[in-house]
Amino acid sequence: LAIGASLSLPKRVIAKTKLELNMVTSWPANFPGIGLGASRLASKIEKLSDNEIKINVFSAGELVPAFGVFDATSSGTADMYHSAEFYWTGKNKGYPFFAAVPFGMTAQEFNSWIYSQDGQILWDELGSKFNIKHFLVGNTGTTLFGWFKKEFNNLNDFSKIKIRSPGMGGDLLKTLGVTPINLPGGEILPSLTSGAIDAADWSNPVMDLAFGFYKVAKYCYYPDFKKPTVSISLGLNLSKWRDMSDNHKSIISTACQSENQEMLSDFMNKEVIAIQKLKSLGVLFKKLPDEVIIEAAKNVESVINNYANDDISTKIRNSYFNSLNNRKSFS
């Protein structure tokens, strides 16, 4: 009887995919740092769901171009995107507040605004206009001001350059006489090499080392007032999100919050080693001339105010700075 009973035991049930989603990203194939974060997030979602949810990750250009991921997700051509919100200024000027603001929040301050104040509520209100549900999925931590092929020592020298710099930061540099150009990450090094640009504003030491900017630009300037930090985002087709079960929604939300913390921790852990390596490769780290920072600080308010041009972007601007200024009043 015992043997017969054992033969009748049910076999272990293996979870089968119930929901398959395509994630398009703004990053090249095998992209270090934030590209790894996209793949890691997909893996987290699959594991937490016991493989009920499968995420197919596509690099820039595989399904849509790097800057085409927003429209693809909004329309349902793709299910979700992994990118940075300052690329969507043309959609609504409220978007860059969810990526990087000159002289703005640190990573920890931004997390507080999103998770504990009304940042996420306003982000969702903005996204609903484009059929997108937004999530915070990473942060670069401290960024470098930029990589320069030639040394500069004053504002006059600085004003003559062409630099890859997106979002509000690029607009702020324009007030200093600089020519900002927006390029996807995969096009930066070729553009530096060819001379199409003189300098590049990209990310933190870990990412910049991996990209090999030191091969063509030996001068690296800091601190980065343009982007005190850069937040990385997941956009998910809102119609698809609304059709999901509560369990699947909970899994995705949990995985996003986990990845947000892991990416920041990973970058902070590797930052010092990356700087040491860059120095060993002959990179010259130079502090920005004070006059560049002072002039930028004079101009920043007018630049940011240009990003509050309708009801939702104004609400976002006001909420962002209420949060930031409340913290500064206690510092």
Short mmCIF file of C-alpha atoms in Angstrom, two decimals:
data_model
loop_
_atom_site.label_atom_id
_atom_site.label_comp_id
_atom_site.label_asym_id
_atom_site.label_seq_id
_atom_site.Cartn_x
_atom_site.Cartn_y
_atom_site.Cartn_z
CA LEU A 1 0.00 0.00 0.00
CA ALA A 2 2.82 2.33 0.84
CA ILE A 3 4.41 1.69 -2.54
CA GLY A 4 1.11 2.24 -4.32
CA ALA A 5 0.55 5.50 -2.46
CA SER A 6 3.96 6.80 -3.45
CA LEU A 7 3.25 6.14 -7.10
CA SER A 8 0.12 8.29 -6.90
CA LEU A 9 1.87 11.40 -5.53
CA PRO A 10 1.41 14.43 -7.81
CA LYS A 11 4.39 15.58 -9.83
CA ARG A 12 5.95 18.94 -9.03
CA VAL A 13 4.11 21.62 -10.96
CA ILE A 14 6.44 23.80 -13.04
CA ALA A 15 5.16 27.33 -13.50
CA LYS A 16 4.48 28.25 -17.10
CA THR A 17 4.64 31.69 -18.62
CA LYS A 18 1.32 33.48 -18.31
CA LEU A 19 2.53 36.93 -19.34
CA GLU A 20 5.28 37.69 -21.86
CA LEU A 21 6.47 41.28 -22.16
CA ASN A 22 8.93 43.00 -24.50
CA MET A 23 11.23 45.60 -22.92
CA VAL A 24 12.92 48.05 -25.29
CA THR A 25 15.86 50.06 -23.98
CA SER A 26 17.81 53.17 -24.91
CA TRP A 27 21.09 51.32 -24.36
CA PRO A 28 23.42 49.52 -26.79
CA ALA A 29 23.86 45.74 -26.65
CA ASN A 30 25.95 44.48 -23.71
CA PHE A 31 25.75 47.94 -22.16
CA PRO A 32 27.51 48.12 -18.77
CA GLY A 33 25.90 49.58 -15.66
CA ILE A 34 22.38 50.67 -16.61
CA GLY A 35 22.17 48.10 -19.41
CA LEU A 36 23.02 45.44 -16.87
CA GLY A 37 20.29 46.95 -14.69
CA ALA A 38 17.68 46.35 -17.41
CA SER A 39 18.63 42.69 -17.68
CA ARG A 40 18.82 42.33 -13.91
CA LEU A 41 15.35 43.85 -13.52
CA ALA A 42 13.93 41.43 -16.09
CA SER A 43 15.51 38.53 -14.21
CA LYS A 44 14.10 39.77 -10.89
CA ILE A 45 10.57 39.92 -12.30
CA GLU A 46 10.85 36.44 -13.77
CA LYS A 47 12.18 34.92 -10.54
CA LEU A 48 9.68 36.64 -8.26
CA SER A 49 6.85 35.44 -10.48
CA ASP A 50 8.23 31.88 -10.57
CA ASN A 51 8.56 32.39 -14.33
CA GLU A 52 4.91 33.29 -14.80
CA ILE A 53 6.16 36.59 -16.27
CA LYS A 54 8.80 36.51 -19.00
CA ILE A 55 10.62 39.68 -20.06
CA ASN A 56 12.37 39.87 -23.43
CA VAL A 57 15.02 42.64 -23.32
CA PHE A 58 15.95 44.43 -26.54
CA SER A 59 18.86 46.83 -26.90
CA ALA A 60 18.62 50.11 -28.81
CA GLY A 61 17.98 49.51 -32.48
CA GLU A 62 16.85 45.89 -32.21
CA LEU A 63 13.13 46.70 -32.25
CA VAL A 64 13.11 50.50 -32.14
CA PRO A 65 15.77 53.25 -32.02
CA ALA A 66 17.19 54.41 -28.68
CA PHE A 67 14.96 57.48 -28.58
CA GLY A 68 11.95 55.61 -29.99
CA VAL A 69 11.24 53.54 -26.89
CA PHE A 70 8.73 56.00 -25.39
CA ASP A 71 6.47 56.07 -28.45
CA ALA A 72 6.75 52.29 -28.87
CA THR A 73 5.60 51.74 -25.29
CA SER A 74 2.88 54.37 -25.45
CA SER A 75 1.38 52.84 -28.60
CA GLY A 76 1.74 49.23 -27.44
CA THR A 77 4.32 48.30 -30.09
CA ALA A 78 6.45 47.40 -27.07
CA ASP A 79 5.24 46.64 -23.55
CA MET A 80 7.82 48.60 -21.57
CA TYR A 81 10.92 50.74 -21.88
CA HIS A 82 14.09 51.14 -19.81
CA SER A 83 15.54 54.64 -20.24
CA ALA A 84 15.97 58.10 -18.66
CA GLU A 85 13.15 60.63 -18.60
CA PHE A 86 15.12 63.67 -19.75
CA TYR A 87 14.93 62.25 -23.27
CA TRP A 88 11.17 62.98 -23.39
CA THR A 89 11.21 66.77 -23.08
CA GLY A 90 9.46 66.96 -26.44
CA LYS A 91 6.52 65.01 -25.00
CA ASN A 92 6.13 67.18 -21.92
CA LYS A 93 8.57 69.45 -20.14
CA GLY A 94 7.68 67.86 -16.83
CA TYR A 95 9.60 64.69 -17.73
CA PRO A 96 13.20 65.81 -17.02
CA PHE A 97 12.30 66.42 -13.36
CA PHE A 98 12.15 62.62 -13.08
CA ALA A 99 15.71 62.17 -14.36
CA ALA A 100 18.08 65.01 -13.46
CA VAL A 101 17.75 68.66 -12.46
CA PRO A 102 20.73 71.09 -12.35
CA PHE A 103 21.70 71.92 -8.75
CA GLY A 104 18.86 69.55 -7.78
CA MET A 105 18.23 66.49 -5.66
CA THR A 106 20.64 63.76 -4.67
CA ALA A 107 19.62 60.14 -5.19
CA GLN A 108 18.37 59.79 -1.62
CA GLU A 109 16.35 63.01 -1.82
CA PHE A 110 14.83 61.92 -5.11
CA ASN A 111 13.82 58.53 -3.67
CA SER A 112 12.10 60.31 -0.79
CA TRP A 113 10.15 62.54 -3.18
CA ILE A 114 9.03 59.58 -5.29
CA TYR A 115 8.28 57.02 -2.60
CA SER A 116 7.20 59.09 0.41
CA GLN A 117 5.82 62.32 -1.03
CA ASP A 118 3.79 63.10 -4.15
CA GLY A 119 6.48 62.48 -6.77
CA GLN A 120 5.05 59.15 -7.94
CA ILE A 121 1.50 60.50 -7.96
CA LEU A 122 2.51 63.36 -10.25
CA TRP A 123 4.59 61.04 -12.42
CA ASP A 124 1.59 58.76 -12.86
CA GLU A 125 -0.61 61.76 -13.70
CA LEU A 126 1.88 62.80 -16.36
CA GLY A 127 2.25 59.27 -17.72
CA SER A 128 -1.51 58.78 -18.00
CA LYS A 129 -1.52 61.42 -20.74
CA PHE A 130 0.67 59.08 -22.82
CA ASN A 131 -0.74 55.68 -21.78
CA ILE A 132 2.34 54.93 -19.66
CA LYS A 133 2.80 53.78 -16.05
CA HIS A 134 6.18 54.88 -14.66
CA PHE A 135 8.55 53.23 -12.19
CA LEU A 136 11.88 54.21 -10.67
CA VAL A 137 14.39 51.41 -11.42
CA GLY A 138 17.84 52.81 -10.79
CA ASN A 139 20.18 55.67 -10.10
CA THR A 140 23.70 56.44 -11.22
CA GLY A 141 24.68 58.26 -8.04
CA THR A 142 27.30 61.00 -8.41
CA THR A 143 28.07 61.90 -12.01
CA LEU A 144 31.08 63.51 -13.68
CA PHE A 145 30.72 66.90 -15.34
CA GLY A 146 32.19 65.73 -18.61
CA TRP A 147 35.06 64.53 -20.78
CA PHE A 148 37.01 67.10 -22.80
CA LYS A 149 39.54 66.68 -25.56
CA LYS A 150 41.17 69.99 -24.63
CA GLU A 151 41.78 71.68 -21.30
CA PHE A 152 39.85 74.84 -20.45
CA ASN A 153 40.54 77.27 -17.63
CA ASN A 154 37.84 79.91 -17.81
CA LEU A 155 34.31 80.64 -18.97
CA ASN A 156 35.49 82.09 -22.27
CA ASP A 157 37.31 78.87 -23.20
CA PHE A 158 34.36 76.79 -22.09
CA SER A 159 31.85 78.72 -24.19
CA LYS A 160 33.48 77.62 -27.44
CA ILE A 161 32.79 73.90 -27.19
CA LYS A 162 30.23 71.45 -28.60
CA ILE A 163 29.23 68.96 -25.91
CA ARG A 164 26.88 66.01 -25.72
CA SER A 165 24.53 67.04 -22.90
CA PRO A 166 20.78 66.25 -22.70
CA GLY A 167 17.84 67.73 -20.84
CA MET A 168 17.89 70.74 -18.55
CA GLY A 169 21.64 70.44 -18.17
CA GLY A 170 22.15 70.99 -21.88
CA ASP A 171 19.83 73.99 -21.82
CA LEU A 172 21.73 75.46 -18.89
CA LEU A 173 25.04 75.05 -20.70
CA LYS A 174 23.54 76.88 -23.67
CA THR A 175 23.17 79.98 -21.48
CA LEU A 176 26.96 79.86 -21.02
CA GLY A 177 27.53 79.97 -24.77
CA VAL A 178 28.10 76.23 -25.16
CA THR A 179 26.53 74.20 -27.98
CA PRO A 180 24.76 71.20 -26.41
CA ILE A 181 23.97 68.17 -28.59
CA ASN A 182 21.76 65.24 -27.58
CA LEU A 183 23.05 61.82 -28.65
CA PRO A 184 22.21 58.26 -27.59
CA GLY A 185 24.87 56.61 -25.43
CA GLY A 186 26.17 54.39 -28.20
CA GLU A 187 26.96 57.36 -30.44
CA ILE A 188 29.04 59.36 -27.96
CA LEU A 189 32.48 57.77 -28.36
CA PRO A 190 32.35 57.71 -32.19
CA SER A 191 31.30 61.37 -32.17
CA LEU A 192 34.17 62.30 -29.85
CA THR A 193 36.59 60.37 -32.00
CA SER A 194 35.44 61.97 -35.25
CA GLY A 195 35.43 65.49 -33.82
CA ALA A 196 31.68 65.93 -34.26
CA ILE A 197 31.68 66.95 -30.59
CA ASP A 198 34.47 68.35 -28.43
CA ALA A 199 33.26 66.96 -25.13
CA ALA A 200 30.72 64.59 -23.61
CA ASP A 201 28.55 64.64 -20.53
CA TRP A 202 27.57 61.04 -19.80
CA SER A 203 27.47 59.43 -16.35
CA ASN A 204 29.49 58.27 -13.35
CA PRO A 205 33.10 57.00 -13.24
CA VAL A 206 32.05 53.35 -13.58
CA MET A 207 30.04 53.92 -16.74
CA ASP A 208 32.52 56.37 -18.25
CA LEU A 209 35.40 53.95 -17.74
CA ALA A 210 33.48 51.17 -19.47
CA PHE A 211 32.70 53.44 -22.40
CA GLY A 212 36.37 54.20 -22.99
CA PHE A 213 36.08 57.98 -23.21
CA TYR A 214 39.62 58.23 -21.80
CA LYS A 215 40.94 56.92 -25.13
CA VAL A 216 40.11 60.19 -26.91
CA ALA A 217 39.46 62.72 -24.13
CA LYS A 218 42.06 62.95 -21.35
CA TYR A 219 40.52 65.78 -19.33
CA CYS A 220 37.68 64.93 -16.98
CA TYR A 221 36.00 67.77 -15.06
CA TYR A 222 33.98 67.72 -11.84
CA PRO A 223 31.68 68.45 -9.97
CA ASP A 224 28.58 67.98 -12.11
CA PHE A 225 26.09 70.72 -11.25
CA LYS A 226 24.06 69.73 -14.36
CA LYS A 227 23.17 66.29 -13.04
CA PRO A 228 23.82 65.75 -9.32
CA THR A 229 22.46 62.28 -10.06
CA VAL A 230 20.51 60.58 -12.85
CA SER A 231 17.44 58.46 -12.16
CA ILE A 232 16.68 55.53 -14.48
CA SER A 233 13.09 54.65 -15.28
CA LEU A 234 10.82 51.90 -16.48
CA GLY A 235 7.80 52.92 -18.50
CA LEU A 236 5.08 50.29 -18.89
CA ASN A 237 2.15 50.46 -21.31
CA LEU A 238 -0.70 51.66 -19.08
CA SER A 239 -3.38 49.60 -20.81
CA LYS A 240 -1.25 46.49 -20.33
CA TRP A 241 -0.65 47.43 -16.68
CA ARG A 242 -4.36 47.84 -16.00
CA ASP A 243 -5.08 44.39 -17.43
CA MET A 244 -2.57 42.67 -15.12
CA SER A 245 -3.53 40.73 -12.02
CA ASP A 246 -2.88 42.33 -8.64
CA ASN A 247 -0.23 39.70 -8.01
CA HIS A 248 1.66 40.50 -11.19
CA LYS A 249 1.42 44.23 -10.45
CA SER A 250 2.86 43.64 -6.99
CA ILE A 251 5.72 41.55 -8.38
CA ILE A 252 6.71 44.20 -10.93
CA SER A 253 6.49 47.04 -8.39
CA THR A 254 8.61 45.11 -5.87
CA ALA A 255 11.23 44.19 -8.47
CA CYS A 256 11.50 47.81 -9.61
CA GLN A 257 12.07 49.11 -6.09
CA SER A 258 14.65 46.39 -5.43
CA GLU A 259 16.55 47.19 -8.62
CA ASN A 260 16.49 50.92 -7.87
CA GLN A 261 18.43 50.29 -4.66
CA GLU A 262 20.73 47.64 -6.13
CA MET A 263 21.85 49.78 -9.06
CA LEU A 264 22.75 52.73 -6.83
CA SER A 265 24.58 50.49 -4.34
CA ASP A 266 26.49 48.76 -7.14
CA PHE A 267 27.64 52.04 -8.66
CA MET A 268 28.71 53.48 -5.30
CA ASN A 269 30.65 50.31 -4.50
CA LYS A 270 32.62 50.46 -7.76
CA GLU A 271 33.12 54.23 -8.01
CA VAL A 272 36.46 54.60 -6.19
CA ILE A 273 38.03 51.67 -8.05
CA ALA A 274 36.92 53.18 -11.37
CA ILE A 275 38.46 56.56 -10.53
CA GLN A 276 41.76 54.92 -9.57
CA LYS A 277 41.76 52.97 -12.82
CA LEU A 278 41.07 56.10 -14.88
CA LYS A 279 43.96 57.91 -13.19
CA SER A 280 46.25 54.98 -13.99
CA LEU A 281 45.23 55.34 -17.65
CA GLY A 282 46.43 58.94 -17.70
CA VAL A 283 43.15 60.76 -17.15
CA LEU A 284 43.56 64.23 -15.66
CA PHE A 285 40.76 65.07 -13.23
CA LYS A 286 40.25 68.80 -12.98
CA LYS A 287 37.91 70.91 -10.90
CA LEU A 288 35.61 73.21 -12.84
CA PRO A 289 36.63 76.87 -12.81
CA ASP A 290 34.59 78.69 -10.18
CA GLU A 291 33.34 81.24 -12.71
CA VAL A 292 31.62 78.48 -14.72
CA ILE A 293 29.73 77.26 -11.66
CA ILE A 294 28.85 80.78 -10.50
CA GLU A 295 27.50 81.80 -13.91
CA ALA A 296 25.48 78.59 -14.20
CA ALA A 297 23.99 79.15 -10.73
CA LYS A 298 22.86 82.62 -11.83
CA ASN A 299 21.06 81.20 -14.86
CA VAL A 300 19.57 77.98 -13.53
CA GLU A 301 16.27 79.35 -12.21
CA SER A 302 15.25 80.87 -15.53
CA VAL A 303 16.15 77.64 -17.35
CA ILE A 304 14.13 75.47 -14.96
CA ASN A 305 11.15 77.83 -15.13
CA ASN A 306 11.01 77.17 -18.87
CA TYR A 307 10.16 73.57 -17.95
CA ALA A 308 6.94 74.64 -16.24
CA ASN A 309 4.87 75.52 -19.29
CA ASP A 310 1.54 73.81 -18.55
CA ASP A 311 -0.52 72.70 -15.54
CA ILE A 312 1.11 69.32 -14.97
CA SER A 313 4.72 70.44 -15.51
CA THR A 314 4.12 73.40 -13.19
CA LYS A 315 2.76 71.12 -10.48
CA ILE A 316 5.77 68.84 -10.90
CA ARG A 317 8.23 71.75 -10.75
CA ASN A 318 6.60 73.16 -7.63
CA SER A 319 6.44 69.80 -5.85
CA TYR A 320 10.06 69.00 -6.71
CA PHE A 321 11.39 72.25 -5.30
CA ASN A 322 9.10 72.26 -2.28
CA SER A 323 10.62 68.92 -1.35
CA LEU A 324 14.18 70.03 -2.06
CA ASN A 325 13.88 73.40 -0.30
CA ASN A 326 12.23 71.87 2.76
CA ARG A 327 15.26 69.65 3.18
CA LYS A 328 17.70 72.49 2.66
CA SER A 329 15.97 74.56 5.35
CA PHE A 330 17.04 71.97 7.91
CA SER A 331 20.62 71.60 6.68
#
